[in-house]
Amino acid sequence: MMIIAEHLEQTYRSGDTALTVLRQVDLTVAPEEFVAVMGPSGSGKTTLLGLLAGLDTPTRGTVRLDGHDLNRLSEDARARLRAEKVGFVFQTFQLIPTLTALENVLVPIELRGAAGPAALHRARELLDRVGLAARMDHYPAQLSGGEQQRVGLARAFAGEPRVLFADEPTGSLDAETGATVIDLLVALNRDARTTLMLVTHDPALARRARRVIRLAAGAIVSDTPADTA
Amino acid sequence: MSGRFALVMAWRESRGNRRRLMLTVTAVSLGVAALVAINSFSADVTASVRSQARSLLGADVELRSRAPFPDSVAAVLDSMSRAGVAVARVTSFASMVLAPRTGVTRLFEIRAVDGGFPFYGAVTTAPPGRWAELATRRGVLVDTAVLVHLDARVGDTVTIGEARFEIAGVVTSSPGEVGLRAALGPRVFLPARYLPDTRLLRFGSLARYRAYLRLPDDAAVQRFLNQHNALFERHRIGRDTAAEREDDLADALGRLARYLGLVGLAALLLGGLGVASAIRVFVRDRIDAAATLRCLGAATRVVFGIYLAQAVALGLAGATLGAALGIAVQALLPLVLRDLLPVDVAMTVHWPAVLTGLAIGTGIAALFALLPLLDLRRVPPLRALRRDFDADPRRRDPLRVGVYAVLAAALVALAMWQAPSRGIGAGFAAAVALTTAILWLIATGLVRATRRWFPTRARYVVRQGIANLFRPQNQTVPVVLAIGFGVFLIATLYVVQRSLLDQLAVDARPDRPNLVLFDIQVDQREGVAALVADRLTAAPSLTPLVPARIAAINGRVVDSILADTTGRGPSRWALRREYRNTYRDTLVASEQLVAGAWWHGVQTRGEPWRVSVEQDLAAELGIGVGDAIRWNVQGVPVDTRVASLRRVDWARFEPNFFVVFEPGVLEAAPQTFVLLARAEDPGRRAELQRDVVVAYPNVSVLDLTDVQRTLDRVLGQVALAIRFMALFSVGSGLVILIGALRASRLQRLREAALLKTLGARGRQIRDILLTEYLTWGSLAALTGVALATLASWMLARWVFEIAVRIPVLGLAGIWGAVCLLTVAVGLGTGREVLRATPLRTLRELSE
């Protein structure tokens, strides 16, 4: 299994009030599986994604990512694991404003300390693949939303991840641009044979997944193949 | 109605930002603190001087002369004394003092005192009460430094000239004296009745003769001075009264305070730049809110008023904080300036200074805030609907020009108010404008160069760290500017001080003498020369000194030139002083001929003798080559003609002369000799001094390495005061830096969380930040050091006329310190960025 989550629970405390965002989540994801996570705002989708990626430690429960028990790893060790095996696509693109498109794509590779001509070649190839060959030296502010997200896609695949987490990748885009981005995401994913976990509101997007998990109030309410969604 | 709405909205609008905004206005706080502190302190000092006026002089009137008082003046003093006026005489001169127990000898100032001086204020001694005992006891009192130098203690015997005395105690404080004074020229106080025993005052000895009088009131002082004015004038006797001394001192200290205040003003202006830059970021955050208000029907001036009110309130808050801080600093200043102050300063809070500081701080903050705030007037309401809709940027805003004009006028007015004189104020304003412009050019140039020659091959963390300097809405230039200005002041001071001391560094120059023997009498010169030659390898050189005065220039006697007060005649100082001339047949290394010709061969009989005059003195006297000077050499008239003008490098410890005679005429005149020698080994120098003093008690030996150390101390004291004020500028820069870091806090948190999500480890994030702060500090230091190098080169070349030496290691030290500071402040401010866990941060930021 690529991902095994057991009895996951997450509670945030602010002052005297405690807010439980996830409760008793059990989940397994196989290699190369394409899973869509759906649910209303505040149902805990992003938190689940974050815990699976080791961005935070759960209040209770365990996560195994590609065989590693995340609870047993330090924050830096989890970061190293992400640098080697995990890719991310964000709703708000999250490009670094001071870096060019090409430099943004290079970041995951460079964080791993693997920069070099081969990495540069791969980053160029990816940008070419998402149709931005001519805009590699532009800064994020000089790119449209769709273009920025395409840079985001190239960056997500740059490190050749085993797992890709996408958090509403089309949430900030209009329908047409969103569709282009999704086509690219699916195509890149198929070629790279990456495990893909995608959080979305968009039923059309969810239908392209093999499996759909629905969350409500922090708990899984259904986990079905996409066809029956 | 709309005014009230603006105020209420201003209050509501500032909610949630107040702490962050408060930080930005503290940029003016340090400047206000400096101004309040220095101006309050100045008032304190003036008050102290006024209240301690009489003890500053120790008497009501001082008479002084470079020669013993002539009989006519002595008669006046005696008659005053007989009439019941207290009269005291003090004779001071330099002499060697030997401590036989330790075998150490050194040159000190000897003060022969009588008649119960000082009349006002008390000399305190350890053990107590010894000053009064001088009247009855055969002993001397000394400054503490004398004991240190001689390695002696109270109770030891010292030899002064041909007499021996017991050290009866140490003078711990005497009224009206600067703390530094005792260290500069440590003194030995001797009862005047024993002065003849020393047999020290001989021909050519440099001594100062003073008489002090205690008179019943100011009217009596004036009556006494008026009555004898002609007599004193005729015998070149200087006069000083307690009131004059008080005014002079109050003026001098006020002047010092005002100069220091200018440095504080510079810090305040830099703070203003910081405010402008912080408010610019604030305005950018507020443009949407302003557009919404406009949409909802608020008039332009109401919207503008909302934000202006916030800016003024913040300015007031920042200035208030600064004023409070200033009062605390005021208490510190006496410690910094301790050795430069002749009075005990009592601290009181001076409300005028505090209120002025408040007003200036608020005004500067508001004026600088106005520049970015003006943009809010032009926010189109449509922007509330379409975010990308912006006002036409090309339209010139006449108000903006107005604000710039008001700012410039405020700068000039403030500088003139703070400076010792209007001219200096205007000069300072111009200098600030020029310095800021150059600093700005250097800062933007460096920032651009960094971007242009980006180290593309460097490690990722390095590149990311440097890229951070160019984040949107960055405040890199204002921060670099402000810190750079502080660095500039400190570095300039440092380089000039080093260059000055370097010029005088006798140790490092094997070709320069480090021992000067003077007051050698004609019959002693061979003996002394032999004694020195015996102990040193290099042959010593003897230079004759012949005292003389100018009797007439081009046939006009000096008195008639002096009496002519119309027009701009020659300077009185140059006409009246006693010259110490020499004669020789060659130029020396420190001289250069600039006009006329040096003499060769013997002068024809009957012609006037040829002299060479230093060029600046020639200008003072208004003479040139070919002009005639009649000298009065100890009563004998000698006619001379100016044969040449010389430029003299005075910045050397060598016997340099205003006037050099050709050989052949002064050889027979009464004269003394100066002997220069060099001994590398300090032990050898001490030995030589002792042997000379034992054999020739009247000959003085000056060890130039001591003089150099003393100068080092004096310059260090003055530099300390300026450096202390410069720290306010550096402080302002750091506050702006903190403000800039806080302003980009959200961006930084988001980026750190993102990078961690992408797999960055804590160390990598830290390295990125470290690189950013290091670059920031380096740019600031480089900017300051670059301008400092330029400024000190100009100062050295045109003001001090010395060779500049750039102390690379010291400047590197300043650089390092600045980098350390920026890194410490940056990492201190950015702790949460390092600690942020990615998921929580991303969640919080997206809320």
CSV table of N, CA, C and O in Angstrom, one decimal, chain A residues 38-100:
chain,number,residue,atom,x,y,z
A,38,MET,N,-14.0,14.4,-1.7
A,38,MET,CA,-15.1,15.4,-1.8
A,38,MET,C,-15.7,15.7,-0.5
A,38,MET,O,-15.6,14.9,0.4
A,39,GLY,N,-16.4,16.8,-0.4
A,39,GLY,CA,-17.1,17.2,0.8
A,39,GLY,C,-17.3,18.6,0.9
A,39,GLY,O,-16.6,19.4,0.2
A,40,PRO,N,-18.2,19.1,1.7
A,40,PRO,CA,-18.5,20.5,1.8
A,40,PRO,C,-17.3,21.2,2.5
A,40,PRO,O,-16.5,20.6,3.1
A,41,SER,N,-17.3,22.6,2.5
A,41,SER,CA,-16.3,23.4,3.1
A,41,SER,C,-16.3,23.0,4.6
A,41,SER,O,-17.3,22.9,5.2
A,42,GLY,N,-15.1,22.9,5.2
A,42,GLY,CA,-14.9,22.6,6.6
A,42,GLY,C,-15.1,21.2,7.0
A,42,GLY,O,-15.2,20.8,8.1
A,43,SER,N,-15.2,20.3,6.0
A,43,SER,CA,-15.4,18.9,6.3
A,43,SER,C,-14.1,18.2,6.6
A,43,SER,O,-14.1,17.0,7.0
A,44,GLY,N,-13.0,18.9,6.5
A,44,GLY,CA,-11.7,18.3,6.9
A,44,GLY,C,-10.9,17.8,5.7
A,44,GLY,O,-9.9,17.1,6.0
A,45,LYS,N,-11.3,18.1,4.5
A,45,LYS,CA,-10.5,17.6,3.3
A,45,LYS,C,-9.1,18.0,3.3
A,45,LYS,O,-8.2,17.1,3.2
A,46,THR,N,-8.8,19.3,3.5
A,46,THR,CA,-7.5,19.8,3.4
A,46,THR,C,-6.6,19.2,4.6
A,46,THR,O,-5.5,18.9,4.4
A,47,THR,N,-7.3,19.2,5.7
A,47,THR,CA,-6.6,18.6,6.9
A,47,THR,C,-6.2,17.2,6.7
A,47,THR,O,-5.0,16.8,7.0
A,48,LEU,N,-7.0,16.4,6.1
A,48,LEU,CA,-6.7,15.0,5.8
A,48,LEU,C,-5.5,14.9,4.9
A,48,LEU,O,-4.6,14.2,5.1
A,49,LEU,N,-5.6,15.7,3.8
A,49,LEU,CA,-4.5,15.7,2.8
A,49,LEU,C,-3.2,16.1,3.5
A,49,LEU,O,-2.1,15.4,3.3
A,50,GLY,N,-3.2,17.1,4.4
A,50,GLY,CA,-2.0,17.6,5.1
A,50,GLY,C,-1.5,16.5,6.0
A,50,GLY,O,-0.2,16.3,6.0
A,51,LEU,N,-2.3,15.8,6.7
A,51,LEU,CA,-1.8,14.8,7.6
A,51,LEU,C,-1.2,13.6,6.8
A,51,LEU,O,-0.2,13.0,7.2
A,52,LEU,N,-1.9,13.3,5.7
A,52,LEU,CA,-1.3,12.2,4.9
A,52,LEU,C,0.1,12.5,4.3
A,52,LEU,O,0.9,11.7,4.1
A,53,ALA,N,0.3,13.9,4.1
A,53,ALA,CA,1.5,14.3,3.5
A,53,ALA,C,2.6,14.6,4.6
A,53,ALA,O,3.7,15.0,4.3
A,54,GLY,N,2.1,14.4,5.9
A,54,GLY,CA,3.1,14.7,7.0
A,54,GLY,C,3.3,16.2,7.2
A,54,GLY,O,4.4,16.5,7.7
A,55,LEU,N,2.4,17.0,6.8
A,55,LEU,CA,2.6,18.5,7.1
A,55,LEU,C,2.3,18.8,8.5
A,55,LEU,O,2.7,19.9,8.9
A,56,ASP,N,1.7,17.9,9.2
A,56,ASP,CA,1.4,18.2,10.6
A,56,ASP,C,1.3,16.8,11.3
A,56,ASP,O,1.2,15.8,10.6
A,57,THR,N,1.4,16.8,12.6
A,57,THR,CA,1.2,15.5,13.3
A,57,THR,C,-0.2,15.3,13.8
A,57,THR,O,-0.8,16.3,14.3
A,58,PRO,N,-0.9,14.2,13.6
A,58,PRO,CA,-2.2,14.0,14.0
A,58,PRO,C,-2.3,14.0,15.6
A,58,PRO,O,-1.4,13.6,16.2
A,59,THR,N,-3.5,14.4,16.1
A,59,THR,CA,-3.7,14.3,17.5
A,59,THR,C,-3.7,12.9,18.0
A,59,THR,O,-3.2,12.5,19.0
A,60,ARG,N,-4.3,12.0,17.2
A,60,ARG,CA,-4.3,10.6,17.4
A,60,ARG,C,-4.2,9.9,16.1
A,60,ARG,O,-4.6,10.4,15.1
A,61,GLY,N,-3.8,8.6,16.2
A,61,GLY,CA,-3.8,7.8,15.0
A,61,GLY,C,-2.4,7.8,14.3
A,61,GLY,O,-1.5,8.5,14.7
A,62,THR,N,-2.3,7.0,13.2
A,62,THR,CA,-1.0,6.9,12.5
A,62,THR,C,-1.2,7.0,11.0
A,62,THR,O,-2.3,6.7,10.5
A,63,VAL,N,-0.1,7.4,10.3
A,63,VAL,CA,-0.1,7.4,8.9
A,63,VAL,C,1.2,6.8,8.4
A,63,VAL,O,2.3,7.0,8.9
A,64,ARG,N,1.0,5.8,7.5
A,64,ARG,CA,2.2,5.2,6.8
A,64,ARG,C,2.2,5.7,5.4
A,64,ARG,O,1.3,5.5,4.7
A,65,LEU,N,3.3,6.3,5.0
A,65,LEU,CA,3.4,6.8,3.6
A,65,LEU,C,4.6,6.0,3.0
A,65,LEU,O,5.7,6.1,3.4
A,66,ASP,N,4.2,5.2,2.0
A,66,ASP,CA,5.2,4.4,1.2
A,66,ASP,C,6.1,3.6,2.2
A,66,ASP,O,7.3,3.6,2.1
A,67,GLY,N,5.4,3.1,3.3
A,67,GLY,CA,6.1,2.3,4.2
A,67,GLY,C,6.8,3.0,5.4
A,67,GLY,O,7.3,2.4,6.3
A,68,HIS,N,6.7,4.3,5.4
A,68,HIS,CA,7.3,5.1,6.6
A,68,HIS,C,6.2,5.5,7.5
A,68,HIS,O,5.2,6.1,7.1
A,69,ASP,N,6.4,5.2,8.8
A,69,ASP,CA,5.5,5.6,9.9
A,69,ASP,C,5.8,7.1,10.2
A,69,ASP,O,6.8,7.4,10.8
A,70,LEU,N,4.9,8.0,9.7
A,70,LEU,CA,5.2,9.4,9.8
A,70,LEU,C,5.4,9.9,11.3
A,70,LEU,O,6.1,10.8,11.6
A,71,ASN,N,4.6,9.2,12.2
A,71,ASN,CA,4.7,9.6,13.6
A,71,ASN,C,6.1,9.4,14.2
A,71,ASN,O,6.5,10.0,15.1
A,72,ARG,N,6.9,8.5,13.6
A,72,ARG,CA,8.2,8.2,14.1
A,72,ARG,C,9.3,9.1,13.5
A,72,ARG,O,10.4,9.0,13.8
A,73,LEU,N,8.9,9.9,12.5
A,73,LEU,CA,9.9,10.7,11.8
A,73,LEU,C,9.8,12.1,12.4
A,73,LEU,O,8.8,12.6,12.8
A,74,SER,N,11.0,12.8,12.5
A,74,SER,CA,11.1,14.2,12.9
A,74,SER,C,10.5,15.0,11.8
A,74,SER,O,10.3,14.6,10.7
A,75,GLU,N,10.3,16.3,12.1
A,75,GLU,CA,9.8,17.2,11.1
A,75,GLU,C,10.7,17.3,9.9
A,75,GLU,O,10.3,17.3,8.8
A,76,ASP,N,12.0,17.4,10.2
A,76,ASP,CA,13.0,17.4,9.1
A,76,ASP,C,13.0,16.1,8.3
A,76,ASP,O,13.1,16.2,7.1
A,77,ALA,N,12.9,15.0,9.0
A,77,ALA,CA,12.8,13.7,8.2
A,77,ALA,C,11.6,13.6,7.4
A,77,ALA,O,11.7,13.1,6.2
A,78,ARG,N,10.5,14.1,7.9
A,78,ARG,CA,9.3,14.1,7.1
A,78,ARG,C,9.5,15.0,5.8
A,78,ARG,O,9.0,14.7,4.7
A,79,ALA,N,10.1,16.2,6.1
A,79,ALA,CA,10.4,17.1,5.0
A,79,ALA,C,11.2,16.4,3.9
A,79,ALA,O,11.0,16.5,2.7
A,80,ARG,N,12.2,15.6,4.3
A,80,ARG,CA,13.1,14.9,3.4
A,80,ARG,C,12.3,13.9,2.6
A,80,ARG,O,12.5,13.8,1.4
A,81,LEU,N,11.4,13.2,3.3
A,81,LEU,CA,10.5,12.2,2.7
A,81,LEU,C,9.7,12.9,1.6
A,81,LEU,O,9.5,12.4,0.5
A,82,ARG,N,9.1,14.1,1.9
A,82,ARG,CA,8.3,14.8,1.0
A,82,ARG,C,9.1,15.2,-0.2
A,82,ARG,O,8.7,15.1,-1.4
A,83,ALA,N,10.3,15.7,0.1
A,83,ALA,CA,11.2,16.1,-1.0
A,83,ALA,C,11.4,15.0,-2.0
A,83,ALA,O,11.6,15.2,-3.2
A,84,GLU,N,11.5,13.8,-1.5
A,84,GLU,CA,11.9,12.6,-2.3
A,84,GLU,C,10.6,12.0,-3.0
A,84,GLU,O,10.7,11.5,-4.1
A,85,LYS,N,9.5,12.0,-2.3
A,85,LYS,CA,8.4,11.1,-2.7
A,85,LYS,C,7.1,11.8,-3.0
A,85,LYS,O,6.1,11.2,-3.4
A,86,VAL,N,6.9,13.1,-2.5
A,86,VAL,CA,5.6,13.7,-2.6
A,86,VAL,C,5.6,15.0,-3.4
A,86,VAL,O,6.6,15.7,-3.4
A,87,GLY,N,4.5,15.1,-4.2
A,87,GLY,CA,4.4,16.3,-5.0
A,87,GLY,C,3.1,17.0,-4.5
A,87,GLY,O,2.2,16.4,-4.0
A,88,PHE,N,3.0,18.4,-4.8
A,88,PHE,CA,1.8,19.1,-4.3
A,88,PHE,C,1.3,20.0,-5.4
A,88,PHE,O,2.1,20.6,-6.2
A,89,VAL,N,0.0,20.1,-5.5
A,89,VAL,CA,-0.6,21.2,-6.4
A,89,VAL,C,-1.6,21.9,-5.5
A,89,VAL,O,-2.4,21.3,-4.8
A,90,PHE,N,-1.6,23.3,-5.4
A,90,PHE,CA,-2.4,24.0,-4.5
A,90,PHE,C,-3.5,24.8,-5.2
A,90,PHE,O,-3.4,25.1,-6.4
A,91,GLN,N,-4.6,25.1,-4.5
A,91,GLN,CA,-5.7,25.9,-5.1
A,91,GLN,C,-5.2,27.3,-5.5
A,91,GLN,O,-5.5,27.7,-6.5
A,92,THR,N,-4.4,27.9,-4.6
A,92,THR,CA,-3.9,29.2,-4.9
A,92,THR,C,-2.5,29.2,-5.5
A,92,THR,O,-1.8,30.2,-5.3
A,93,PHE,N,-2.2,28.2,-6.2
A,93,PHE,CA,-0.9,28.0,-7.0
A,93,PHE,C,0.3,28.0,-6.1
A,93,PHE,O,1.2,27.2,-6.3
A,94,GLN,N,0.5,29.0,-5.2
A,94,GLN,CA,1.6,29.0,-4.2
A,94,GLN,C,2.9,29.0,-4.9
A,94,GLN,O,3.8,28.2,-4.6
A,95,LEU,N,3.1,29.9,-5.9
A,95,LEU,CA,4.4,30.0,-6.5
A,95,LEU,C,5.2,31.0,-5.7
A,95,LEU,O,4.6,31.9,-5.0
A,96,ILE,N,6.5,30.9,-5.7
A,96,ILE,CA,7.3,31.9,-5.0
A,96,ILE,C,7.5,33.1,-5.9
A,96,ILE,O,8.0,33.0,-7.0
A,97,PRO,N,7.0,34.3,-5.4
A,97,PRO,CA,6.9,35.5,-6.3
A,97,PRO,C,8.3,36.0,-6.8
A,97,PRO,O,8.4,36.6,-7.8
A,98,THR,N,9.4,35.7,-6.0
A,98,THR,CA,10.7,36.2,-6.4
A,98,THR,C,11.4,35.3,-7.3
A,98,THR,O,12.6,35.6,-7.7
A,99,LEU,N,10.8,34.2,-7.7
A,99,LEU,CA,11.5,33.2,-8.6
A,99,LEU,C,10.8,33.2,-9.9
A,99,LEU,O,9.6,33.3,-10.0
A,100,THR,N,11.5,32.9,-11.0
A,100,THR,CA,10.9,32.8,-12.3
A,100,THR,C,10.2,31.4,-12.4
A,100,THR,O,10.3,30.6,-11.5
